[in-house]
XYZ file of C-alpha atoms in Angstrom:
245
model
C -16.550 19.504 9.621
C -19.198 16.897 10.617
C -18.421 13.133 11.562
C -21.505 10.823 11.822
C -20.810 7.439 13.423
C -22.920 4.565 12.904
C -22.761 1.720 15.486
C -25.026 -0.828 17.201
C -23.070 0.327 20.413
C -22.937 3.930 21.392
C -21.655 3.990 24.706
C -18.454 3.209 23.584
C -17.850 6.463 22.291
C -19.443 8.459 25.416
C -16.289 9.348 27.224
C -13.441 9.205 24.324
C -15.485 11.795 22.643
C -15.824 14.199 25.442
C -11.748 14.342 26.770
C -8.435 15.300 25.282
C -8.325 17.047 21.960
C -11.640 15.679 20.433
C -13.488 17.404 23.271
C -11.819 20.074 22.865
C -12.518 20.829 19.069
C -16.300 19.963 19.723
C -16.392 22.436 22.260
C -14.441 25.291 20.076
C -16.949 24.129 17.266
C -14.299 22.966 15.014
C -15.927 19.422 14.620
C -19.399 18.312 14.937
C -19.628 14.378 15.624
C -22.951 12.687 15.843
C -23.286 9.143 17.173
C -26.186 7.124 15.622
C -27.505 4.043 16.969
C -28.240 1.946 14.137
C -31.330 -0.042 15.663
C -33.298 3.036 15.725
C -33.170 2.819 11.867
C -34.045 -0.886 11.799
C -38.046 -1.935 11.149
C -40.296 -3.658 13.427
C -40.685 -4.883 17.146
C -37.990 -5.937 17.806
C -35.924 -3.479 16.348
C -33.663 -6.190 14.390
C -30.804 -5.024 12.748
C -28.900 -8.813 11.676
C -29.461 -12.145 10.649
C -27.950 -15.637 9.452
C -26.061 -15.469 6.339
C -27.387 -17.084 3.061
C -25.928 -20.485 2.555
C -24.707 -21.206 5.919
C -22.168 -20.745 8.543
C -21.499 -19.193 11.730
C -22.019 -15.824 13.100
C -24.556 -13.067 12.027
C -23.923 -10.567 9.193
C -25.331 -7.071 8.960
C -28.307 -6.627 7.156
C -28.520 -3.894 4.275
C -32.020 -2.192 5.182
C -31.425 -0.482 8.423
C -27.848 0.542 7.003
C -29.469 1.927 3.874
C -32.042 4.090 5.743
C -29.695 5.715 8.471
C -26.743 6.728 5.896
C -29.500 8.233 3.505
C -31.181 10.108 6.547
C -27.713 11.421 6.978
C -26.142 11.809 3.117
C -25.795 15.423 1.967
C -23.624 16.819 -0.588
C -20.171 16.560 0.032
C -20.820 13.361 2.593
C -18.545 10.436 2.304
C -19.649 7.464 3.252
C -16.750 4.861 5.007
C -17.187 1.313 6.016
C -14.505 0.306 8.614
C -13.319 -3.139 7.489
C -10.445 -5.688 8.087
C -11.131 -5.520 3.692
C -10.448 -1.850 3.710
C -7.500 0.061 2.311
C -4.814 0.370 5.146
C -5.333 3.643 7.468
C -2.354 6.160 7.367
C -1.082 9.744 8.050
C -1.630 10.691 4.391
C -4.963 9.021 4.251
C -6.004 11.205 7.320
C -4.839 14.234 5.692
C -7.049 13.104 2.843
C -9.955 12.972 5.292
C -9.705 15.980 7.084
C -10.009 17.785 3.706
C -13.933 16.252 3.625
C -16.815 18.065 4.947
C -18.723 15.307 6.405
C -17.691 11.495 6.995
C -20.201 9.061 8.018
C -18.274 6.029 9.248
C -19.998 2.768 9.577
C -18.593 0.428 12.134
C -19.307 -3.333 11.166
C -20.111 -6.100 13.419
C -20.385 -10.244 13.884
C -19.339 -11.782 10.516
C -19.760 -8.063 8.735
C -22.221 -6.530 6.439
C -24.336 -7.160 3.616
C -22.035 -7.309 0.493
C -24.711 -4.783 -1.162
C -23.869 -2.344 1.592
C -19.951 -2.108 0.757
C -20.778 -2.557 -3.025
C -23.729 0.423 -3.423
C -23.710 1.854 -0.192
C -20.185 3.360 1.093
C -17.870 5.343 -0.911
C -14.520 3.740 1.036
C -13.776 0.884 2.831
C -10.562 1.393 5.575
C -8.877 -1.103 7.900
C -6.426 0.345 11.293
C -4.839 -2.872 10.392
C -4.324 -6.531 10.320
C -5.644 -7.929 12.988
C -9.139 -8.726 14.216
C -11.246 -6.323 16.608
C -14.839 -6.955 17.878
C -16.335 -3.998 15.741
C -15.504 -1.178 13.631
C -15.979 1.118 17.081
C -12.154 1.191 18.323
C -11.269 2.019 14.252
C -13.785 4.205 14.272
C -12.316 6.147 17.308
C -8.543 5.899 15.770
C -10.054 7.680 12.335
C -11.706 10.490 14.229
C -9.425 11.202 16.616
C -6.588 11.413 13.762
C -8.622 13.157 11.246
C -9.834 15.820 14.047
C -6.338 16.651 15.248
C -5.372 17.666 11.725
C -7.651 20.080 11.301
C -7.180 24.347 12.105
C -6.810 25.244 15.945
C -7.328 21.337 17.022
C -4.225 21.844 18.053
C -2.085 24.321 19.865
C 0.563 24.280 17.775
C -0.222 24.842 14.063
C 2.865 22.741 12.923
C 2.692 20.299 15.383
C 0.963 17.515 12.784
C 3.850 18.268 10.901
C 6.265 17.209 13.267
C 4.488 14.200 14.774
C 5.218 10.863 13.397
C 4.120 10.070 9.456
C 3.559 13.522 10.090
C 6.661 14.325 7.574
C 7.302 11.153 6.712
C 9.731 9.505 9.165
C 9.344 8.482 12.854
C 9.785 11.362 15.787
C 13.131 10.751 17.477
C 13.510 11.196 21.186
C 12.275 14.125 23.966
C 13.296 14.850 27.083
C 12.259 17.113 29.925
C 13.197 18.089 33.582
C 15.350 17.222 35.464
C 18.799 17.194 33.652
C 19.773 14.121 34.919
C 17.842 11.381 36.091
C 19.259 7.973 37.691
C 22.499 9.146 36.361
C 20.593 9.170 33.188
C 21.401 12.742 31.142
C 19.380 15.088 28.656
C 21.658 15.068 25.659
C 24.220 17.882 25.317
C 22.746 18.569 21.878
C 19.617 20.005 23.561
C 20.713 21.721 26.861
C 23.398 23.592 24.084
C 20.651 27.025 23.619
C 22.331 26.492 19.585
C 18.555 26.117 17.655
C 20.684 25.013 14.411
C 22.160 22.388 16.521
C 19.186 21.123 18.194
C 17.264 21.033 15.186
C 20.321 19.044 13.287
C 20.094 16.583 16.143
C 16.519 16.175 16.254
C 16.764 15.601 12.252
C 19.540 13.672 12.738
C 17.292 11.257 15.490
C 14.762 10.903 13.332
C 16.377 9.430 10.550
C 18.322 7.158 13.027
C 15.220 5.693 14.916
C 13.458 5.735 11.462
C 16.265 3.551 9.873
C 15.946 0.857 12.367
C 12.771 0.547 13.078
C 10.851 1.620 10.513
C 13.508 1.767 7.351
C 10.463 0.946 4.900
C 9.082 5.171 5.559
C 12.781 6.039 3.946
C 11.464 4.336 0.480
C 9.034 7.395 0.514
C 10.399 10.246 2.759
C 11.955 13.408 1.070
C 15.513 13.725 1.972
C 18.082 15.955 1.726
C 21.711 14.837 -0.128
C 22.974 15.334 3.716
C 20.055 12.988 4.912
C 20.763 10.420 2.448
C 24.143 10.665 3.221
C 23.433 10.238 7.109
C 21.585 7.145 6.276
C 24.482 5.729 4.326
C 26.677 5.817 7.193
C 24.490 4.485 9.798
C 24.241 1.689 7.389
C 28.365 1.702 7.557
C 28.073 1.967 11.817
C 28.599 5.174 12.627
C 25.612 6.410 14.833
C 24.127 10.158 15.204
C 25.545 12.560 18.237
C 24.223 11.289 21.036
């Protein structure tokens, strides 16, 4: 897989590109991801890459021609071209999975008052927003779509299920883990898991799941595929009985 990011600032992407699990799938040669500084496709001098915005108002917009030129120096078959945008369809687990199934994204994070409408209207294939609330640029979105597209894909990880298990990952939130010691503060690891019974631990860790889903997140159990059991665990938290603790 390729990723080719577009931005007016590249430095921001210098050291969350080189650490964790995004440096390590570049260095395994899992990913490729390019960072393109958009200036270098703008014309003249000066190198300029916005302007003011017909019929007035504050704040500069994007202008089409240096966008234009640096996605078609990039577009190849199978390329996909995505404008980060507050405009954009809302970013999720599923929409990640749909990512990671492309061969090459070329994101395009906007800037000042945004872009050119001819850019999102003849120019990108997508338009996606992290969510709703307002960020300097598309670069920190940017970052959040390749760092959960990359982790999805084979040997990102260590554990092949693990994307499975994370949060969205099957649909409801994680519930809790614990490590050493036993007991901490006077604070305990629950029986459940210290109990060497896998049928048990996974019941409980099912069991948390649902329970931390329900309460904060009870909108993912419209969606999530649950068991008769699960549905019926639901229906009695909703009565007050809570999951073993």
């Amino acid at each position: 897989m390729r990723i080719d990011i577009v931005t007016l600032f590249p430095g921001i992407f210098a050291g969350p590109l080189q650490e964790s699990i995004l440096g390590r799938a570049r260095t395994k040669g899992l990913v490729e991801i390019g960072v393109i500084n958009l200036r270098d496709s703008a014309e003249g001098r000066h190198r300029v890459t916005d302007d003011y915005p017909f019929g007035g108002g504050g704040g500069m917009v994007l202008k089409p021609e240096p966008l234009f030129a640096c996605v078609e120096a990039l577009r190849r078959p199978g390329s996909r071209v995505i404008l980060l945008d507050p405009q954009g369809r809302r970013f999720s687990q599923d929409v990640a999975r749909e990512l990671a199934q492309v061969e090459h994204l070329i994101l395009l994070c906007g800037r000042y008052e945004g872009v050119d409408e001819r850019v999102r209207e003849h120019l990108a294939d997508d338009e996606i927003s992290i969510g709703d609330y307002v960020l300097t640029g598309g670069e920190l979105p940017a970052l959040v779509v390749t760092d959960a597209v990359v982790r999805l894909l084979p040997g990102a990880l260590g554990d092949e299920e693990a994307p499975g298990k994370d949060s969205f990952g099957a649909g409801l939130l994680e519930g809790p883990h614990y490590t050493r010691p036993e007991e901490f503060r006077g604070w305990r690891v629950p029986e459940a898991l210290l109990s060497g019974d896998h049928a048990r631990i996974a019941r409980w860790r099912r069991a948390q799941a649902l329970w931390r889903t329900w309460r904060r997140r009870p909108d993912l159990l419209e969606t999530a595929d649950l068991s008769p059991e699960e549905q019926k665990l639901i229906e009695e938290f909703k009565h007050g009985k809570k999951p073993e603790a």
